[in-house]
Amino acid sequence: MTVAVEKPEQPQKPEPPLKTDAVPPAAASGARTRKVSRGTVVAAIVVVWLVLFALLRGRQTLTLAAADLTDLHRWINDLNDSIGANRNSNPLFLYFFNEIRLVIDTLVTFVQELISQPSVGRPLPQIGWLGVVGIVGYVSWAAGNWRVALLAVAGFTFFGLQGLWQESMDTLALTVSAVLVALLFAIPLGVWAGLSDRFNRIVTPFLDFMQTMPTFVYLAPLTLFFLIGGASATIATVIYASPPAIRITAHAIRSVPETTVEAADSLGATRRQALLKVLLPMSKRTVVMGVNQSIMAALAMVTIAALIDAPGLGKTVMQALESLDVGTAFNAGLAIVVMAIVLDRVTTAASARQEAARHATGRFATWRKPLLAAGGVVAAVLVYMSHTYVWAAEFPGEGATGSSIVKAADTTTTWVQDSFSGLTNAFRDAISYGLLNPFQSLLTDSPWWLVAAVLIALGVVLGGWRAGAVAAVCVALLVGTGLWSDAMTTLASTLVATVLVMVLGMVFGVWMGRSLLVDRVLRPSLDAAQVMPPFVYLVPFLALFGATRFTAIVAAIVYAAPVAIKIIADGVRAVPEATVEAATSAGCNTWQIITKVQLPMSRSALTLATNQGLIYVLSMVVVGGLVGAGALGYDVVAGFAQGQLYGKGLAAGFAIVLLGVMFDRITQAAARRVSA
């Protein structure tokens, strides 16, 4: 008997697809087009630029000599003369600009007579040095803690030991006046922006624009309407210091949990009650941080405002820089740094005070109010003594400590120049001849229309059509200012400095992002570096490199590097740990993890760091006009110093704004495209 065994069915092989000559394989599987990367397009644009530069070098460069003026510059000069002649007869000035100037000038004069300048009928201010130190110590203790109070007392006493008491108090008077006026407008506008989406959308572009403009730019237009002096400086400072407070206040209001607001509404609270009882109390700490940023911005502007005859430490630094007196500039710059640190620490401690008080326990917390009351009495007694007695009103001594600092700084400068001039000159020449000069020649010796086309094309490729349109408008207006060549020189210095900033940012940012220990060590120094006004950075590098454009570039690098480093560090740290572990398990070494995983996944942070680095560098490069940087910065400074160049200086300020807007729009658009 035979048993039939059935064979299992074999799976049939799929028939191969029919081949046709009419349809190519790519089309049969769906049409796929290879997308050209943006990097390739940028490289192609640069190659075309270099080829055309070689063929057309030196033609149609729109060069303008330092003493030459265009019709626009002459028209601005005539406008300035006309405004000066009709200032006391034109109704717009009689009832608007002159009144604003009078109010601000009255406020500034009042504060100055209170703490820095002789008041009516007195050879000294109403409150002398001992009273000011007492008030500062008491306010610092009440707003922060006893450590901050000791720092404040020591810092303000140091101003007197330097022989810079009156200059320091003039700077403090302008800063306080400007911050008071700025907060009077900024806090309500910030609350409005926090409550209204529509108003927030309207005000945000203006805030972006105001924060993009370097400090230099605010000064020239305001002198046209408010003349030079403390009033114009204060008004410029108010405008410059307002955006941080508005923006941070709006953010604080919007950060209050929605559930908390809904709970207040359910209890029948009106909109006013919800604002006063819920939103503002819960936003207090963040709002105080906004006040801190406004104070830092105000101090930076007040020092720069020495260009329009604002009194204070900035004027001392500026005069010393103009005469290359490094010792005096260092002494006054040190006072500015100390004031910035004290004001920053006090306001930072005030922002943390509420939370610290909530968790405070023990005898000290119980006795704090009686101790504060006793401290208030002591401060009042010191104020009375400084008002009554000369020894408590006028700081004793002749600033022996300051003289020692000046001599030490001069001696150190001479030693550094004698000992390291070969090294510093070699470093300067390597950067100048190897990088800066060729790039500057490429920008200034190319036909203006070629550079314009390249800038617009890069705007389109990197940021999209809107960024390209902004670049086109900015380029057209730059040509209209008559300062194309100077603008390209400033552009070259800015871009070279930004490249070096990004190199430092990636090296130290990656290091900090990968190591918490390194972050804890470096971040306090980076935070402290961001507190210092830009004026101060010029002094040490003036000692190293002399009055050259390279001094401004190195100062710009050091000024902009901290913000770029911190942004990149935060971006690297935000890369998911699981992704890094997966790359490690796949056999990647440290270099491969950084270059193939962490940096590519931090592209948005890198683009943002580039944006902020460009803006910071631009603001510092133009300040470098004080130490021989030339180009637009020099044009602005010369416009303040020489009346016939006022129109050119004002046009240079506008050109700086255009460069800043173009940089900001392109890099922000590129950041959005990377994040999308």
Coordinates of N, CA and C in Angstrom, one line a residue, residues 458-612:
L458 N 22.8 86.0 -0.7 CA 23.0 85.3 0.6 C 21.8 85.4 1.5
G459 N 21.2 86.6 1.5 CA 20.0 86.8 2.3 C 18.9 85.8 1.9
V460 N 18.7 85.7 0.6 CA 17.7 84.8 0.0 C 18.0 83.3 0.4
V461 N 19.2 82.9 0.2 CA 19.6 81.5 0.4 C 19.6 81.1 1.8
L462 N 20.1 82.0 2.7 CA 20.2 81.7 4.1 C 18.9 81.9 4.9
G463 N 18.2 83.0 4.5 CA 17.0 83.4 5.3 C 15.7 83.3 4.6
G464 N 15.7 83.1 3.2 CA 14.4 83.1 2.5 C 14.2 84.4 1.8
W465 N 13.0 84.5 1.1 CA 12.7 85.7 0.2 C 12.5 86.9 1.1
R466 N 11.9 86.8 2.2 CA 11.7 88.0 3.0 C 13.0 88.6 3.5
A467 N 13.9 87.7 4.0 CA 15.2 88.2 4.4 C 16.0 88.8 3.2
G468 N 15.8 88.2 2.0 CA 16.4 88.8 0.9 C 15.9 90.2 0.5
A469 N 14.6 90.3 0.7 CA 13.9 91.6 0.4 C 14.4 92.7 1.4
V470 N 14.6 92.3 2.7 CA 15.1 93.2 3.7 C 16.5 93.6 3.4
A471 N 17.3 92.6 2.9 CA 18.7 92.9 2.5 C 18.8 93.8 1.4
A472 N 17.8 93.7 0.4 CA 17.8 94.6 -0.8 C 17.5 96.0 -0.3
V473 N 16.5 96.2 0.6 CA 16.2 97.5 1.0 C 17.3 98.1 1.8
C474 N 18.0 97.4 2.7 CA 19.1 97.9 3.4 C 20.3 98.3 2.5
V475 N 20.5 97.4 1.5 CA 21.6 97.7 0.6 C 21.4 99.0 -0.1
A476 N 20.1 99.2 -0.6 CA 19.8 100.4 -1.4 C 19.9 101.6 -0.5
L477 N 19.5 101.5 0.8 CA 19.6 102.7 1.6 C 21.1 102.9 2.0
L478 N 21.9 101.9 2.1 CA 23.3 102.1 2.4 C 24.0 102.9 1.3
V479 N 23.6 102.5 0.0 CA 24.2 103.3 -1.1 C 23.7 104.8 -1.0
G480 N 22.5 105.0 -0.6 CA 22.0 106.3 -0.4 C 22.6 107.2 0.6
T481 N 23.2 106.5 1.7 CA 23.9 107.3 2.7 C 25.2 107.9 2.2
G482 N 25.7 107.4 1.1 CA 27.0 108.0 0.6 C 28.2 107.4 1.3
L483 N 28.0 106.4 2.1 CA 29.1 105.8 2.9 C 29.3 104.3 2.7
W484 N 29.1 104.0 1.4 CA 29.2 102.5 1.0 C 30.6 101.9 1.4
S485 N 31.6 102.6 1.1 CA 33.0 102.1 1.3 C 33.2 101.9 2.8
D486 N 32.9 102.9 3.6 CA 33.0 102.8 5.1 C 32.2 101.8 5.7
A487 N 31.0 101.6 5.1 CA 30.1 100.5 5.6 C 30.7 99.2 5.3
M488 N 31.3 99.0 4.1 CA 31.9 97.7 3.8 C 33.2 97.4 4.7
T489 N 33.9 98.5 5.1 CA 35.0 98.3 6.0 C 34.5 97.9 7.3
T490 N 33.4 98.5 7.8 CA 32.8 98.0 9.1 C 32.3 96.6 9.0
L491 N 31.7 96.3 7.8 CA 31.2 95.0 7.6 C 32.3 93.9 7.7
A492 N 33.4 94.2 7.1 CA 34.6 93.3 7.1 C 35.0 93.0 8.5
S493 N 35.2 94.1 9.3 CA 35.7 93.9 10.7 C 34.7 93.1 11.5
T494 N 33.4 93.4 11.2 CA 32.3 92.7 12.0 C 32.3 91.3 11.7
L495 N 32.4 90.9 10.4 CA 32.3 89.5 10.0 C 33.5 88.7 10.5
V496 N 34.7 89.3 10.3 CA 35.9 88.6 10.8 C 35.8 88.4 12.3
A497 N 35.4 89.4 13.0 CA 35.3 89.3 14.5 C 34.3 88.2 14.9
T498 N 33.2 88.2 14.1 CA 32.1 87.2 14.4 C 32.6 85.8 14.1
V499 N 33.4 85.6 13.1 CA 33.9 84.3 12.8 C 34.8 83.8 14.0
L500 N 35.6 84.7 14.5 CA 36.5 84.3 15.6 C 35.7 84.1 16.9
V501 N 34.6 84.9 17.1 CA 33.7 84.7 18.2 C 33.1 83.3 18.2
M502 N 32.6 82.9 17.0 CA 32.0 81.6 16.9 C 33.0 80.5 17.1
V503 N 34.3 80.7 16.7 CA 35.3 79.7 17.0 C 35.4 79.5 18.5
L504 N 35.6 80.7 19.2 CA 35.7 80.6 20.7 C 34.4 80.0 21.2
G505 N 33.2 80.4 20.7 CA 32.0 79.9 21.2 C 31.8 78.4 21.1
M506 N 32.2 77.9 20.0 CA 32.1 76.4 19.8 C 33.1 75.7 20.7
V507 N 34.3 76.2 20.8 CA 35.3 75.5 21.6 C 34.9 75.5 23.1
F508 N 34.6 76.6 23.7 CA 34.2 76.7 25.1 C 32.8 76.3 25.3
G509 N 31.9 76.6 24.3 CA 30.5 76.2 24.5 C 30.3 74.7 24.5
V510 N 31.0 74.0 23.7 CA 31.0 72.5 23.7 C 31.6 72.0 24.9
W511 N 32.7 72.6 25.4 CA 33.3 72.1 26.6 C 32.4 72.3 27.8
M512 N 31.7 73.4 27.9 CA 30.8 73.7 29.0 C 29.5 72.8 28.8
G513 N 29.1 72.6 27.6 CA 27.9 71.7 27.4 C 28.1 70.3 27.8
R514 N 29.3 69.8 27.7 CA 29.6 68.4 27.9 C 30.1 68.2 29.4
S515 N 30.4 69.3 30.1 CA 30.9 69.1 31.5 C 30.2 70.1 32.4
L516 N 29.5 69.6 33.4 CA 28.9 70.5 34.4 C 29.9 71.2 35.2
L517 N 31.0 70.5 35.5 CA 32.0 71.2 36.3 C 32.6 72.4 35.6
V518 N 32.9 72.2 34.3 CA 33.5 73.4 33.5 C 32.4 74.5 33.5
D519 N 31.2 74.1 33.3 CA 30.1 75.1 33.3 C 30.0 75.9 34.6
R520 N 30.1 75.2 35.7 CA 30.0 75.9 37.0 C 31.2 76.8 37.2
V521 N 32.4 76.4 36.6 CA 33.6 77.2 36.8 C 33.6 78.5 35.9
L522 N 33.2 78.3 34.6 CA 33.2 79.4 33.6 C 32.0 80.3 33.6
R523 N 30.9 79.8 33.9 CA 29.7 80.6 33.7 C 29.7 81.9 34.6
P524 N 30.1 81.8 35.9 CA 30.1 83.1 36.6 C 31.0 84.2 36.0
S525 N 32.1 83.8 35.4 CA 33.0 84.7 34.7 C 32.3 85.3 33.5
L526 N 31.6 84.4 32.8 CA 30.9 84.9 31.6 C 29.8 85.9 31.9
D527 N 29.1 85.5 33.0 CA 28.0 86.4 33.5 C 28.6 87.8 33.9
A528 N 29.7 87.8 34.6 CA 30.3 89.0 35.0 C 30.8 89.8 33.8
A529 N 31.3 89.1 32.8 CA 31.8 89.8 31.6 C 30.6 90.6 30.9
Q530 N 29.4 90.0 30.9 CA 28.3 90.6 30.3 C 27.8 91.8 31.0
V531 N 28.2 92.0 32.3 CA 27.7 93.1 33.1 C 28.5 94.4 32.7
M532 N 29.7 94.3 32.2 CA 30.6 95.4 32.0 C 30.2 96.2 30.7
P533 N 30.1 97.5 30.8 CA 29.8 98.3 29.6 C 30.9 98.1 28.5
P534 N 30.5 98.3 27.3 CA 31.5 98.0 26.2 C 32.6 99.0 26.2
F535 N 32.4 100.2 26.7 CA 33.5 101.2 26.8 C 34.8 100.6 27.5
V536 N 34.5 99.8 28.5 CA 35.6 99.3 29.4 C 36.5 98.3 28.6
Y537 N 36.0 97.6 27.7 CA 36.8 96.6 27.0 C 37.9 97.2 26.1
L538 N 37.8 98.4 25.8 CA 38.8 99.0 24.9 C 40.1 99.3 25.6
V539 N 40.0 99.5 27.0 CA 41.2 100.0 27.7 C 42.3 99.0 27.7
P540 N 42.1 97.7 28.1 CA 43.3 96.8 28.2 C 43.9 96.5 26.8
F541 N 43.0 96.4 25.8 CA 43.5 96.1 24.5 C 44.2 97.3 23.8
L542 N 43.8 98.5 24.3 CA 44.6 99.7 23.8 C 46.0 99.6 24.3
A543 N 46.2 99.1 25.5 CA 47.5 98.9 26.1 C 48.3 97.9 25.3
L544 N 47.6 96.8 24.8 CA 48.3 95.7 24.1 C 48.6 96.1 22.7
F545 N 47.6 96.6 22.0 CA 47.8 96.8 20.5 C 47.8 98.2 20.0
G546 N 47.7 99.2 20.9 CA 47.8 100.6 20.5 C 46.4 101.0 19.9
A547 N 46.4 102.2 19.3 CA 45.2 102.8 18.7 C 45.1 102.3 17.3
T548 N 44.6 101.1 17.1 CA 44.4 100.6 15.7 C 43.0 99.9 15.6
R549 N 42.6 99.6 14.4 CA 41.3 98.9 14.2 C 41.4 97.5 14.9
F550 N 42.6 96.9 15.0 CA 42.7 95.6 15.6 C 42.3 95.7 17.1
T551 N 42.5 96.8 17.7 CA 42.1 96.9 19.1 C 40.6 96.8 19.2
A552 N 39.9 97.5 18.3 CA 38.4 97.4 18.4 C 37.9 96.0 18.1
I553 N 38.6 95.3 17.1 CA 38.2 93.9 16.8 C 38.4 93.0 17.9
V554 N 39.5 93.0 18.6 CA 39.8 92.1 19.7 C 38.8 92.4 20.9
A555 N 38.6 93.7 21.1 CA 37.7 94.1 22.2 C 36.3 93.6 21.8
A556 N 35.9 93.6 20.6 CA 34.6 93.1 20.1 C 34.5 91.6 20.3
I557 N 35.6 90.9 20.1 CA 35.5 89.5 20.2 C 35.3 89.1 21.7
V558 N 36.1 89.8 22.6 CA 36.0 89.5 24.0 C 34.6 89.9 24.5
Y559 N 34.0 91.0 24.0 CA 32.7 91.5 24.4 C 31.6 90.5 24.0
A560 N 31.7 90.0 22.8 CA 30.6 89.2 22.2 C 30.8 87.7 22.6
A561 N 32.0 87.2 22.9 CA 32.2 85.8 23.1 C 31.3 85.2 24.2
P562 N 31.2 85.9 25.4 CA 30.4 85.3 26.5 C 29.0 84.9 26.1
V563 N 28.2 85.7 25.4 CA 26.9 85.4 25.0 C 26.8 84.2 24.1
A564 N 27.8 84.2 23.1 CA 27.8 83.1 22.1 C 28.2 81.8 22.8
I565 N 29.1 81.8 23.7 CA 29.5 80.6 24.5 C 28.4 80.0 25.3
K566 N 27.6 80.9 26.0 CA 26.5 80.4 26.8 C 25.4 79.8 26.0
I567 N 25.1 80.4 24.8 CA 24.0 79.9 24.0 C 24.4 78.6 23.4
I568 N 25.6 78.4 23.0 CA 26.1 77.1 22.4 C 26.1 76.1 23.5
A569 N 26.6 76.4 24.7 CA 26.6 75.5 25.8 C 25.3 75.0 26.1
D570 N 24.3 75.9 26.2 CA 22.9 75.4 26.5 C 22.4 74.6 25.3
G571 N 22.7 74.9 24.1 CA 22.3 74.1 23.0 C 22.8 72.7 23.0
V572 N 24.1 72.5 23.3 CA 24.8 71.2 23.4 C 24.2 70.4 24.5
R573 N 24.0 71.1 25.7 CA 23.4 70.3 26.8 C 22.0 69.9 26.5
A574 N 21.3 70.6 25.6 CA 19.9 70.2 25.4 C 19.8 69.0 24.4
V575 N 20.9 68.5 23.9 CA 20.8 67.3 23.0 C 20.5 66.1 23.9
P576 N 19.5 65.3 23.6 CA 19.0 64.2 24.5 C 20.2 63.3 24.8
E577 N 20.2 62.9 26.1 CA 21.3 62.0 26.6 C 21.2 60.6 25.9
A578 N 20.0 60.2 25.6 CA 19.8 58.9 24.9 C 20.5 58.9 23.6
T579 N 20.4 60.0 22.9 CA 21.1 60.1 21.5 C 22.6 60.0 21.7
V580 N 23.2 60.7 22.7 CA 24.6 60.6 22.9 C 25.0 59.2 23.3
E581 N 24.2 58.5 24.1 CA 24.5 57.1 24.5 C 24.4 56.2 23.4
A582 N 23.5 56.4 22.5 CA 23.3 55.5 21.3 C 24.6 55.7 20.4
A583 N 25.1 56.9 20.2 CA 26.2 57.1 19.4 C 27.5 56.5 20.1
T584 N 27.5 56.6 21.4 CA 28.7 55.9 22.1 C 28.6 54.4 22.0
S585 N 27.5 53.8 22.1 CA 27.3 52.4 22.0 C 27.6 51.9 20.6
A586 N 27.5 52.8 19.6 CA 27.7 52.4 18.2 C 29.2 52.5 17.9
G587 N 30.0 52.9 18.9 CA 31.5 53.0 18.7 C 32.0 54.3 18.3
C588 N 31.3 55.4 18.4 CA 31.8 56.7 18.1 C 32.7 57.2 19.2
N589 N 33.8 57.9 18.8 CA 34.7 58.5 19.8 C 34.2 59.9 20.1
T590 N 34.9 60.6 21.0 CA 34.4 61.9 21.5 C 34.3 62.9 20.3
W591 N 35.3 62.9 19.5 CA 35.3 63.9 18.3 C 34.1 63.6 17.4
Q592 N 33.8 62.3 17.2 CA 32.7 62.0 16.3 C 31.4 62.3 16.9
I593 N 31.3 62.1 18.2 CA 30.0 62.5 18.9 C 29.8 64.0 18.8
I594 N 30.8 64.8 19.0 CA 30.7 66.3 19.0 C 30.3 66.7 17.6
T595 N 31.1 66.2 16.6 CA 30.9 66.7 15.2 C 29.7 66.1 14.4
K596 N 29.4 64.9 14.8 CA 28.3 64.2 14.1 C 27.0 64.2 14.8
V597 N 27.0 64.4 16.1 CA 25.7 64.4 16.9 C 25.4 65.7 17.5
Q598 N 26.3 66.2 18.4 CA 25.9 67.3 19.3 C 25.8 68.6 18.5
L599 N 26.8 68.9 17.7 CA 26.8 70.2 17.0 C 25.7 70.2 15.9
P600 N 25.5 69.1 15.1 CA 24.4 69.1 14.1 C 23.0 69.2 14.8
M601 N 22.9 68.6 16.0 CA 21.6 68.7 16.7 C 21.4 70.1 17.4
S602 N 22.5 70.9 17.4 CA 22.4 72.2 18.1 C 22.5 73.3 17.0
R603 N 22.1 73.0 15.8 CA 22.2 74.0 14.8 C 21.4 75.3 15.1
S604 N 20.2 75.1 15.7 CA 19.4 76.3 16.0 C 20.1 77.2 17.0
A605 N 20.8 76.6 18.0 CA 21.6 77.3 19.0 C 22.8 78.0 18.3
L606 N 23.4 77.3 17.4 CA 24.6 77.9 16.7 C 24.1 79.1 15.9
T607 N 23.0 79.0 15.2 CA 22.5 80.1 14.4 C 22.1 81.3 15.3
L608 N 21.5 81.0 16.5 CA 21.1 82.1 17.4 C 22.4 82.7 18.0
A609 N 23.4 81.9 18.3 CA 24.7 82.5 18.8 C 25.3 83.4 17.7
T610 N 25.2 83.0 16.5 CA 25.7 83.8 15.4 C 25.0 85.2 15.3
N611 N 23.7 85.1 15.5 CA 22.9 86.3 15.5 C 23.3 87.3 16.6
Q612 N 23.4 86.7 17.8 CA 23.7 87.6 18.9 C 25.2 88.0 18.9

